[in-house]
Coordinates of C-alpha atoms in Angstrom, one line a residue:
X1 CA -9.9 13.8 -60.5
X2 CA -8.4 10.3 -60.9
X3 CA -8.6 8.1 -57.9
X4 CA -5.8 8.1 -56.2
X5 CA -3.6 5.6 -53.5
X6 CA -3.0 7.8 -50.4
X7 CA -0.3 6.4 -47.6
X8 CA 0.0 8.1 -44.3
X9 CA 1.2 7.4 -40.9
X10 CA -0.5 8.5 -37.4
X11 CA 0.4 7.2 -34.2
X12 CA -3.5 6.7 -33.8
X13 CA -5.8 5.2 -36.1
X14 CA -9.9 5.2 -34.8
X15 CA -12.7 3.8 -37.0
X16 CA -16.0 5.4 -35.6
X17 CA -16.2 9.3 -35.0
X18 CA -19.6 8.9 -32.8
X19 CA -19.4 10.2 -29.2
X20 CA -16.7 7.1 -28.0
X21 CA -14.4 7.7 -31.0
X22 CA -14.7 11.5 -30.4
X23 CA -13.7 10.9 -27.0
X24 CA -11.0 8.7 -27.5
X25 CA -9.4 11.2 -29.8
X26 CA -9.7 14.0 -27.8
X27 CA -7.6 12.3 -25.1
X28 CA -4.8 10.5 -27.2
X29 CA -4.3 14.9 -28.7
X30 CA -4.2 15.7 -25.3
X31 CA -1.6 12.8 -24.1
X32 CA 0.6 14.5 -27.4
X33 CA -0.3 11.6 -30.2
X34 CA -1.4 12.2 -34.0
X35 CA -4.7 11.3 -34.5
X36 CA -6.9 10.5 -37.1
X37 CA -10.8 9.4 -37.0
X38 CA -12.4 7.0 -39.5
X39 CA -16.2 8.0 -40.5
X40 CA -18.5 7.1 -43.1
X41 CA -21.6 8.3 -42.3
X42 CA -22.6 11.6 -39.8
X43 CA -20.0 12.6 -37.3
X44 CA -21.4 12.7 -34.1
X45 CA -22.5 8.9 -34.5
X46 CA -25.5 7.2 -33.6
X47 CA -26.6 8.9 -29.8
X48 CA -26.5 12.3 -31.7
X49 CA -28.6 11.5 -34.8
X50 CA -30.8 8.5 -34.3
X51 CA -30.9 7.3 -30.8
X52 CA -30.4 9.4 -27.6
X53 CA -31.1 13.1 -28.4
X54 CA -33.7 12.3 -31.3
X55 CA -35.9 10.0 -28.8
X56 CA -35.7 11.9 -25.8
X57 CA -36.5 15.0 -27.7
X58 CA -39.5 12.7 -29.1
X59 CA -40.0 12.1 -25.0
X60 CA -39.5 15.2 -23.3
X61 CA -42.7 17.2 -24.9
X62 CA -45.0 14.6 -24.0
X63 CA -43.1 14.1 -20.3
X64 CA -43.5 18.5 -19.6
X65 CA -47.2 18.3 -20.8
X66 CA -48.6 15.5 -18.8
X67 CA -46.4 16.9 -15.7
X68 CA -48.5 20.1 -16.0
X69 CA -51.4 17.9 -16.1
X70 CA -50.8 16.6 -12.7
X71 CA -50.8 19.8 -10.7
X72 CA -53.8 21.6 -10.0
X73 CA -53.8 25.1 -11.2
X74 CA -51.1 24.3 -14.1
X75 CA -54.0 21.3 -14.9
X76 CA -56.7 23.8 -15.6
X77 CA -54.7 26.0 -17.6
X78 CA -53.7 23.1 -20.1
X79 CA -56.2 23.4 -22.5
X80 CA -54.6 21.4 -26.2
X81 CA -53.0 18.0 -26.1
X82 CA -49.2 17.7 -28.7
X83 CA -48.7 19.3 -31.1
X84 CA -46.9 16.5 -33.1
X85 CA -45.5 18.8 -36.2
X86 CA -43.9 20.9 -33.6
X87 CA -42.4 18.2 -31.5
X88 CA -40.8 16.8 -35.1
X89 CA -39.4 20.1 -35.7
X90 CA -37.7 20.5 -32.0
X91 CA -36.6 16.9 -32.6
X92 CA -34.9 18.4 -35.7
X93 CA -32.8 20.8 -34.3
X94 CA -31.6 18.5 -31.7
X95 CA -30.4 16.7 -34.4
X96 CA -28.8 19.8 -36.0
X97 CA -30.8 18.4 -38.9
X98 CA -28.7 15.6 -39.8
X99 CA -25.5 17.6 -40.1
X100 CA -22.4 17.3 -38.9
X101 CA -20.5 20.9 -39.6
X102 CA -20.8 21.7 -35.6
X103 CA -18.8 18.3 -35.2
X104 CA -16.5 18.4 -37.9
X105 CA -15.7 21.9 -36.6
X106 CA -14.8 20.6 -33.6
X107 CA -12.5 17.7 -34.3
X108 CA -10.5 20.4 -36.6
X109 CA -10.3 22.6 -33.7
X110 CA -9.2 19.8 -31.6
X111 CA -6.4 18.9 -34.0
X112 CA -7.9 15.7 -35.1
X113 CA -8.0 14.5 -38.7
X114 CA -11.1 12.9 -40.3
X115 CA -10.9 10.8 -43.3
X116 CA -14.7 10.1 -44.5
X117 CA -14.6 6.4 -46.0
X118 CA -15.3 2.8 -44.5
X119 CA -12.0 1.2 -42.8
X120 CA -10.6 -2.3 -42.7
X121 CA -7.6 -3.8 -40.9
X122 CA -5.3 -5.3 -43.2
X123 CA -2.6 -6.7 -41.0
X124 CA -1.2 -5.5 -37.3
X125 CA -1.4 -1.7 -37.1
X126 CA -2.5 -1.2 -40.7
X127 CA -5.8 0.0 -42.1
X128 CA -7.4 1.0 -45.6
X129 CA -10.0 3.6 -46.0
X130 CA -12.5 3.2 -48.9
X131 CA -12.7 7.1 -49.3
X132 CA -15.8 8.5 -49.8
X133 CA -13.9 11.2 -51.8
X134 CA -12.9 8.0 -54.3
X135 CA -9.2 7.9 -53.1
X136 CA -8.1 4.8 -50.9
X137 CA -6.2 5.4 -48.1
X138 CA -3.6 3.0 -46.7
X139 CA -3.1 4.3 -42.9
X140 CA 0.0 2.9 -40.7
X141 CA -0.5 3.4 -36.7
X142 CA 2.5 3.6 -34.8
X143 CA 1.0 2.6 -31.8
X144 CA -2.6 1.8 -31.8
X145 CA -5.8 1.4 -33.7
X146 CA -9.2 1.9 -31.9
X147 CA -12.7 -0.5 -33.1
X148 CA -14.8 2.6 -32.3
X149 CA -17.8 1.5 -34.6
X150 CA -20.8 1.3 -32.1
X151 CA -23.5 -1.5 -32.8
X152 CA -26.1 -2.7 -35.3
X153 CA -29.6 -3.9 -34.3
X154 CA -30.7 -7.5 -34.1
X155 CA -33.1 -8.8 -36.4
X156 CA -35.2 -11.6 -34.9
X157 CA -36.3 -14.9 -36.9
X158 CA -39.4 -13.8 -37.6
X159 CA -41.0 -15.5 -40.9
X160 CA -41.2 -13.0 -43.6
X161 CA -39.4 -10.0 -42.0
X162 CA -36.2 -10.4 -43.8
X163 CA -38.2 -9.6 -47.2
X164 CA -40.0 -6.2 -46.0
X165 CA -38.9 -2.4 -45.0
X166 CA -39.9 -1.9 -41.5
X167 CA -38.7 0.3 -38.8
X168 CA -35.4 0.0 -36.9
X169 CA -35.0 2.6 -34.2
X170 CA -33.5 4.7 -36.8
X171 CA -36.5 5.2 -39.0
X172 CA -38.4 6.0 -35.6
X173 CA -36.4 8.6 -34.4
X174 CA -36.4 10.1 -38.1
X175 CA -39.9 9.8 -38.6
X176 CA -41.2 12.5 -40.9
X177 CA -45.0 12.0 -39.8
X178 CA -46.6 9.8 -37.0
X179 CA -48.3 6.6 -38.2
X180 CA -52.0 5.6 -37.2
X181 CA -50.9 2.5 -35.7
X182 CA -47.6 1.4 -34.7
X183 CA -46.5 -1.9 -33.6
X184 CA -43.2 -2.1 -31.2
X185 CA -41.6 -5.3 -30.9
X186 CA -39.2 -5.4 -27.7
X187 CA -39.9 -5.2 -24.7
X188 CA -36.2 -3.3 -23.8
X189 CA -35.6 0.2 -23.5
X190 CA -35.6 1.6 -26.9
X191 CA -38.5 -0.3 -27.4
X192 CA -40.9 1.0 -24.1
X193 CA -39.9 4.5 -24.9
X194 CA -40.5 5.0 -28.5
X195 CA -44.0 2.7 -27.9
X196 CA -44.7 6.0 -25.4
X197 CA -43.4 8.7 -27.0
X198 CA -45.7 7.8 -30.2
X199 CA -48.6 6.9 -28.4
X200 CA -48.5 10.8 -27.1
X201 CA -48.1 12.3 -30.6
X202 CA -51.2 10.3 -31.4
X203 CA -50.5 6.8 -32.6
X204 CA -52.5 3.8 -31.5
X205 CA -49.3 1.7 -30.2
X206 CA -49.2 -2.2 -29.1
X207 CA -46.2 -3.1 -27.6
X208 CA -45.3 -6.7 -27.9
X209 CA -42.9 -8.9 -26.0
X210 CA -41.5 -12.3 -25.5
X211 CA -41.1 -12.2 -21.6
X212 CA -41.4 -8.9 -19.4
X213 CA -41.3 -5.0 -19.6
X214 CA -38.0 -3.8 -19.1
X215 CA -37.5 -7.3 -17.7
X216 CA -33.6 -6.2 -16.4
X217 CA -35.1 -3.9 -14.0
X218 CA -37.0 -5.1 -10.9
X219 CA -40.4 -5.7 -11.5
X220 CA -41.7 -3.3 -9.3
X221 CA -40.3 -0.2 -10.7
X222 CA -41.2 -1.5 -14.4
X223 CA -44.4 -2.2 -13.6
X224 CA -45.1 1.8 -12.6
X225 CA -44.0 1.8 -15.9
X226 CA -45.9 -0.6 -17.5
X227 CA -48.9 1.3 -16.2
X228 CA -47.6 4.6 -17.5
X229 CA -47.8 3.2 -20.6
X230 CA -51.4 2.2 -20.2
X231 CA -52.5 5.2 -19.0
X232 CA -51.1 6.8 -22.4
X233 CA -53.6 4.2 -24.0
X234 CA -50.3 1.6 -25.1
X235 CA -51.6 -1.8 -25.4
X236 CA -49.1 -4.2 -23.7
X237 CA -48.7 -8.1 -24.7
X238 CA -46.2 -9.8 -22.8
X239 CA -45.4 -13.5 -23.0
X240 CA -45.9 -12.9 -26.7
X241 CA -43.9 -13.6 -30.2
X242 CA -44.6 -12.5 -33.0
X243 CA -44.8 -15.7 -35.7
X244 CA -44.6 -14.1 -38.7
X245 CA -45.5 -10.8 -40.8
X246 CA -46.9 -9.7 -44.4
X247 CA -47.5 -6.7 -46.2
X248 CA -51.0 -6.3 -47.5
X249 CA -52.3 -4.6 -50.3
X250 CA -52.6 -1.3 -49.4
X251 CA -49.2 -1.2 -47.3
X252 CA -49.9 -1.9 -43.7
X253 CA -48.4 -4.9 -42.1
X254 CA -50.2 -7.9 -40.7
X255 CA -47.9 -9.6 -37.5
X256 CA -49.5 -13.0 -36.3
X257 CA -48.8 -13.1 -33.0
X258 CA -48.3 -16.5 -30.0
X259 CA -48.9 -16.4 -26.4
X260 CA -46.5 -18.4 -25.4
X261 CA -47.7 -19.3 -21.6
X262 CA -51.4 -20.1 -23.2
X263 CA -50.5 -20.8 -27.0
X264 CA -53.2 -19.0 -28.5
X265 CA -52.6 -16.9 -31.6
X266 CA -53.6 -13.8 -32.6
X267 CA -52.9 -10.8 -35.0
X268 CA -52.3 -6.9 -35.2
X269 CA -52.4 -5.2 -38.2
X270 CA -50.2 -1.5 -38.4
X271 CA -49.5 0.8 -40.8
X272 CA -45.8 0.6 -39.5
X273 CA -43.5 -2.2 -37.7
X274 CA -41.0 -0.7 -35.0
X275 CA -38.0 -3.7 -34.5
X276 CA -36.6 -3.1 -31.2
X277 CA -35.2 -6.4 -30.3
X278 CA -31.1 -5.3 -29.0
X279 CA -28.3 -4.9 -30.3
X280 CA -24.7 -6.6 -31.2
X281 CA -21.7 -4.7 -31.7
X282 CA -20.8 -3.9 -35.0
X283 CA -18.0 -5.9 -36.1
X284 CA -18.9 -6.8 -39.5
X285 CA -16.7 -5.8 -42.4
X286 CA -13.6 -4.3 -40.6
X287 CA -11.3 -7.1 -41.4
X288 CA -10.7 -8.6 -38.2
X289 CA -10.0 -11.9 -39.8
X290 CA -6.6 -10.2 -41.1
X291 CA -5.5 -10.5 -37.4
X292 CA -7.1 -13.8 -35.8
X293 CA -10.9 -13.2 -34.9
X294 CA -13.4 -14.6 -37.0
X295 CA -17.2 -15.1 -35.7
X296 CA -18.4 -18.6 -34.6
X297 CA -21.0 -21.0 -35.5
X298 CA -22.9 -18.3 -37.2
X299 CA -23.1 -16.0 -34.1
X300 CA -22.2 -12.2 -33.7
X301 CA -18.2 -11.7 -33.3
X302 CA -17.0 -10.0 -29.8
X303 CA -13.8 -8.9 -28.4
X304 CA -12.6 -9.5 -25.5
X305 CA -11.2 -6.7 -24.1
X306 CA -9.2 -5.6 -20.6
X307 CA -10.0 -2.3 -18.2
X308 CA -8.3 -0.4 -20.9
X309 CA -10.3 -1.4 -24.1
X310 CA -7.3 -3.2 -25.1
X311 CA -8.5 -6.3 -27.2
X312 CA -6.9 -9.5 -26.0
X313 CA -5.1 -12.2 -28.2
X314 CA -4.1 -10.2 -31.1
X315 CA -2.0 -11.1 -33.7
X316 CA 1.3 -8.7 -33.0
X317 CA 4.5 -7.9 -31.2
X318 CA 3.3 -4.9 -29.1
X319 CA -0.2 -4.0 -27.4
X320 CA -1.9 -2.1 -30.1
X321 CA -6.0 -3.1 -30.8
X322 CA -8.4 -1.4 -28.9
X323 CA -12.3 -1.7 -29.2
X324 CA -14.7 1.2 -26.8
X325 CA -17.9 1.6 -26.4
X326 CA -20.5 -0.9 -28.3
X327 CA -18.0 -2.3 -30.2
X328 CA -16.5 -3.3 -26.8
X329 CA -20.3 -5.3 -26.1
X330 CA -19.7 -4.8 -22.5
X331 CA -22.2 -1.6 -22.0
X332 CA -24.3 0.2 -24.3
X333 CA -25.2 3.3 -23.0
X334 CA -23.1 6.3 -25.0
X335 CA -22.0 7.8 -21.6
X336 CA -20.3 4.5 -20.5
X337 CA -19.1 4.2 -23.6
X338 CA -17.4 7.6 -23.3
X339 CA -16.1 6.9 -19.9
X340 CA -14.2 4.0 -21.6
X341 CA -13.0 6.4 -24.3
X342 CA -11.4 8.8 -21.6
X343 CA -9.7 5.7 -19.9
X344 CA -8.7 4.3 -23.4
X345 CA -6.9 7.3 -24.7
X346 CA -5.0 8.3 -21.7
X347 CA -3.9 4.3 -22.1
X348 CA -2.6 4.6 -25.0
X349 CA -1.1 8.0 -24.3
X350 CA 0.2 6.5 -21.2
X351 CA 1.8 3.4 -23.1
X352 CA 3.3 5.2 -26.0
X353 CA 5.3 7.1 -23.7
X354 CA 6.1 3.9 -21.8
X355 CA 4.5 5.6 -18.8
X356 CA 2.0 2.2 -18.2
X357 CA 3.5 -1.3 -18.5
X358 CA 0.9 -4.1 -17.8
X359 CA -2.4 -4.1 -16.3
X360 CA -3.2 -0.4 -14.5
X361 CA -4.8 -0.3 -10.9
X362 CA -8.8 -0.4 -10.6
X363 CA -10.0 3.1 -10.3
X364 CA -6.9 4.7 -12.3
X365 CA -7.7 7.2 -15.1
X366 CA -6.6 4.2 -17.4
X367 CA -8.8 1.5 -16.0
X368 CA -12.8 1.3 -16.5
X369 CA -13.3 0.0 -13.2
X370 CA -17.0 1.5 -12.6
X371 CA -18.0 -1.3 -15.5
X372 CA -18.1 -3.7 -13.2
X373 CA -19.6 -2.1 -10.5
X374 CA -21.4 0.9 -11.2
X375 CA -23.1 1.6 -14.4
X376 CA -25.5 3.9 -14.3
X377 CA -28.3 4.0 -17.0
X378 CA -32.1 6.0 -17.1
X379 CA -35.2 5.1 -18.8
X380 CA -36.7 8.3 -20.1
X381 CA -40.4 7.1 -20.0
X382 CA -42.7 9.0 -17.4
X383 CA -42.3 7.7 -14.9
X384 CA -38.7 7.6 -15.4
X385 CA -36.7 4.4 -14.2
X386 CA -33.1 5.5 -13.0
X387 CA -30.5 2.4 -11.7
X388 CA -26.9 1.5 -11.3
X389 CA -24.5 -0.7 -9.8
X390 CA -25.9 -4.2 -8.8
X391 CA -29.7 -5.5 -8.7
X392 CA -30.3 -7.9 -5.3
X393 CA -29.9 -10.9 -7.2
X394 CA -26.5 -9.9 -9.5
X395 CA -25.0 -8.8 -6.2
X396 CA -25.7 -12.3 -4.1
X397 CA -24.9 -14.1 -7.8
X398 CA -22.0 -12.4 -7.6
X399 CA -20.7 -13.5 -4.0
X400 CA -21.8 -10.6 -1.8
X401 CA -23.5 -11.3 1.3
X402 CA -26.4 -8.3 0.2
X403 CA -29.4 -7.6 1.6
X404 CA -32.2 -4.9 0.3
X405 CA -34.2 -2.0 1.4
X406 CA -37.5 -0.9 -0.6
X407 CA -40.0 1.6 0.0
X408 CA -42.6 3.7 -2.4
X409 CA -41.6 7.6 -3.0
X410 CA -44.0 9.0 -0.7
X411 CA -42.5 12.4 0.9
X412 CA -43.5 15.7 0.9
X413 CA -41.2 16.6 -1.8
X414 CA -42.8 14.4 -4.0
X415 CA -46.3 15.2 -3.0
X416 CA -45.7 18.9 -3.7
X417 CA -43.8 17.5 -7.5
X418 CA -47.4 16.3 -8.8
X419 CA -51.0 15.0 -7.7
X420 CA -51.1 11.0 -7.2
X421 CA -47.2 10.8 -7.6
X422 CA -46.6 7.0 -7.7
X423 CA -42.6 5.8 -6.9
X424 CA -40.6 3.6 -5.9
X425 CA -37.3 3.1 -4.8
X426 CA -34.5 -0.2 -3.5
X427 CA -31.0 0.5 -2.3
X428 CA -28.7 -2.6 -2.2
X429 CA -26.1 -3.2 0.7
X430 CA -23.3 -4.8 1.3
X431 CA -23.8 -6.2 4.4
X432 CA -19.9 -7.2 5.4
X433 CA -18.6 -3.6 4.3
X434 CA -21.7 -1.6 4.8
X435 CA -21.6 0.0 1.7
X436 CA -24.4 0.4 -1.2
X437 CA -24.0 -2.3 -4.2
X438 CA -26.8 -0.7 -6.4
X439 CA -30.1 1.6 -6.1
X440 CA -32.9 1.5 -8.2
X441 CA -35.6 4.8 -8.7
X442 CA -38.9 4.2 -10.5
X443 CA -41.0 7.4 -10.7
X444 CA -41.5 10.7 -12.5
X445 CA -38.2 12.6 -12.5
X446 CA -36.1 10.2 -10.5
X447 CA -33.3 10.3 -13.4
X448 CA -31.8 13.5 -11.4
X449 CA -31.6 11.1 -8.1
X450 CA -29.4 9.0 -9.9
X451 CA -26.4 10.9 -9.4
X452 CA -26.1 10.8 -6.3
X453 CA -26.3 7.0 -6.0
X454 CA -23.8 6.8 -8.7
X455 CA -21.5 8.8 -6.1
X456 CA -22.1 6.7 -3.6
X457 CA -21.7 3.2 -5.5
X458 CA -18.3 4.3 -6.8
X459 CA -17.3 5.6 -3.8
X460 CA -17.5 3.2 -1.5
X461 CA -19.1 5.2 1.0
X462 CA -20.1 3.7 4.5
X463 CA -23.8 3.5 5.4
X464 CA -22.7 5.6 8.8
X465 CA -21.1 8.2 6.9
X466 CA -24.2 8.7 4.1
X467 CA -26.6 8.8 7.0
X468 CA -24.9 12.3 7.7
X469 CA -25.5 13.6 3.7
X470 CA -28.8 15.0 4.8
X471 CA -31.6 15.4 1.8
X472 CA -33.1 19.2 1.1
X473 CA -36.5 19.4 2.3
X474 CA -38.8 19.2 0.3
X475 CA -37.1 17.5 -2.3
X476 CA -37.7 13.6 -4.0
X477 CA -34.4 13.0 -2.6
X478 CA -36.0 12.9 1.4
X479 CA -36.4 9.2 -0.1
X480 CA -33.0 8.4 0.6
X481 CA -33.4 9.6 4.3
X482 CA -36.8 7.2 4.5
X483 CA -34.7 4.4 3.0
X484 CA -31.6 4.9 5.3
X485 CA -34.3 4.4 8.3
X486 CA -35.8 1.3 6.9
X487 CA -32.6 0.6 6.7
X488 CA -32.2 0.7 10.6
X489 CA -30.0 3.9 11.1

């Protein structure tokens, strides 16, 4: 069929059907609007192909077989070590094998349209589609348009990277067979768990960084898992940045490598290159210059955006650019990001109806309040490393008179959880209002504890009153009873 030049009209426009467009969608239908979602690769985005579900299903195999190792009587009966084809094929069908018919499905039965094609503004409210299909599509919102697009990996200066094909976290997570030796470079999340979860199916894995471990956490929860990554036989070379890198003949790759406390070089040869150095919200190519943003001095473009997602000085006469999730660059975790969504589309619900004028309260369904005070984020190695809301030093950088309570996990439920369980766990106060700022779990299965602090973060609640919550015995979660006593209640 000829090409052809398609117009249409919605009052909602979203580029990016991952999880935070999804979302966003779902809750503009709901608040009555027309919707339609932009996509041009898999819908379902990034966390359900080639970043959350793919890598924790690379984790979880490893994480159940080592906790049978560390009870005595399930020790004795574990008798083989991974079997790595059948963790790829598990990690397949969390995937749904790179389809997207379960999601498309879903976004018909929720009365959303999909257009499959790369989109770019063109003016206030306006946006072509580059269908997939061949046809172009020239889309009018009547009220808003949402930069749902997620975020694209950094790629650091290294001499001679920019010339070969190594991995991103994409090609790890898709990995058809495990390589003989992998090097990771990033110390971050991404980074310390793929460097594990490979190391388990059988790779020899350095890890190389250019300060800490998990360096945002503190250092005494990410050193338990620094050494978990030891144990699994990871090499570890922090302080460290890697100089340059060359293919060699037979197609393994040569990284010459600094210490940049001592100076001294070094090398490590692999037959794959994991880049894991963060990420930047993808911006690129959506024709944002058409309404006044253009990137600086060479540097990533960002948005600055309200509690809403609305994007702030924008070219028009009414509110109507939104960006959510990565694209926002405040938070990238895919639930935060879908906690925006929820709040975004029931703002622009709210606004097309003229139901919400202005800024909305903190904690209203159209304000994402908890981004500046609770964000709660796990790192799926083993041991786990679970936190949210403030660290001791954000909070007292940020003007609170805080103070800190820190003790290992050592009580009877997690003696009974495993043999030699090594934890630890921080609660951070508010001293004037008596009221938890942040908490911070390093140990093997603390990512279910997290809820709870979460709970009490966002709400507020006194000291004196979560004194009386009283923990299941024998559970991990005594620890918050031996922290509240540390404490001094």
């Amino acid at each position: 069929m000829t090409p052809q030049t398609l117009e249409r009209e919605f009052d909602v426009v979203i580029i990016g059907a991952g999880a935070v467009g999804e979302n966003v969608a779902d809750r503009a239908v709901q608040g009555g609007l027309t919707v339609v979602v932009i996509e041009a690769e898999l819908v379902g985005g990034e966390c359900s192909y080639w970043a959350c579900m793919p890598s924790k299903a690379l984790l979880r195999s490893g994480t159940a077989l080592h906790g049978a190792q560390t009870v005595p009587g399930a020790e004795e009966a574990v008798t083989r070590t991974l079997d790595a084809a059948a963790v790829l094929k598990r990690r397949d069908y969390m995937t749904a094998n790179w389809q997207d018919d379960g999601a498309v499905k879903w976004l018909e039965g929720a009365g959303i349209e999909l257009i499959r094609g790369r989109g770019r503004l063109t003016g206030p409210l306006a946006v072509d589609v580059a269908g997939l299909d061949g046809n172009t599509y020239r889309l009018k919102a009547r009220h808003a348009v949402v930069l749902a697009t997620g975020s694209t990996p950094n790629r650091p200066p290294i001499k001679g990277l920019a010339e070969l094909q190594v991995w991103g976290t994409r090609e790890a997570t898709s990995a058809k067979e495990i390589p003989e030796r992998l090097a990771v470079l990033g110390g971050g999340v991404a980074g310390t768990e793929l460097a594990q979860a490979f190391a388990r199916l059988g790779a020899d894995v350095t890890l190389v960084a250019r300060s800490g471990l998990l360096a945002s956490f503190p250092a005494e929860a990410s050193s338990l898992v620094a050494a978990g990554l030891r144990a699994d036989g990871v090499e570890i070379r922090l302080g460290t940045s890697a100089e340059s890198i060359h293919e060699n003949d037979d197609g393994t790759f040569t990284l010459t490598l600094r210490d940049r406390t001592a100076g001294e070089q070094g090398t490590v040869t692999a037959d794959k290159v994991l880049v894991s150095t963060g990420r930047h919200p993808a911006l690129e190519g959506l024709g944002l210059e058409s309404v006044g943003f253009r990137a600086q001095d060479g540097q990533p473009l960002r948005l600055p955006t309200d509690s809403t997602g609305l994007v702030q000085g924008v070219e028009g006469t009414q509110p109507w650019l939104y960006a959510v999730g990565d694209a926002a660059g405040k938070n990238y975790f895919t639930h935060q990001g879908k906690y925006e969504a929820r709040a975004t589309g029931d703002a622009i619900a709210a606004r097309a109806k003229g139901e919400l004028e202005g800024t909305p309260a903190a904690w209203s369904r159209y304000a994402q309040t908890a981004n500046q005070h609770a964000v709660p984020s796990v790192v799926f190695t083993d041991p786990e490393l679970a936190a949210v809301g403030r660290t001791l030093e954000q909070a007292r950088k940020d003007g609170y008179n805080a103070s800190s309570v820190e003790l290992p996990i050592e009580v009877s439920g997690s003696s009974l959880h495993s043999e030699h369980y090594a934890g630890w766990a921080q609660l951070v106060v508010d001293e004037d209002r008596r009221v938890l700022l942040g908490a911070t779990f390093a140990g093997p299965d603390v990512g279910e504890l997290l809820h709870a602090a979460t709970i009490a973060v966002v709400g507020e609640v006194p000291l004196d009153r979560l004194w009386h919550a009283v923990p299941s015995f024998p559970t991990i979660s005594e620890v918050w009873l031996r922290l509240l006593e540390k404490y001094g209640l």
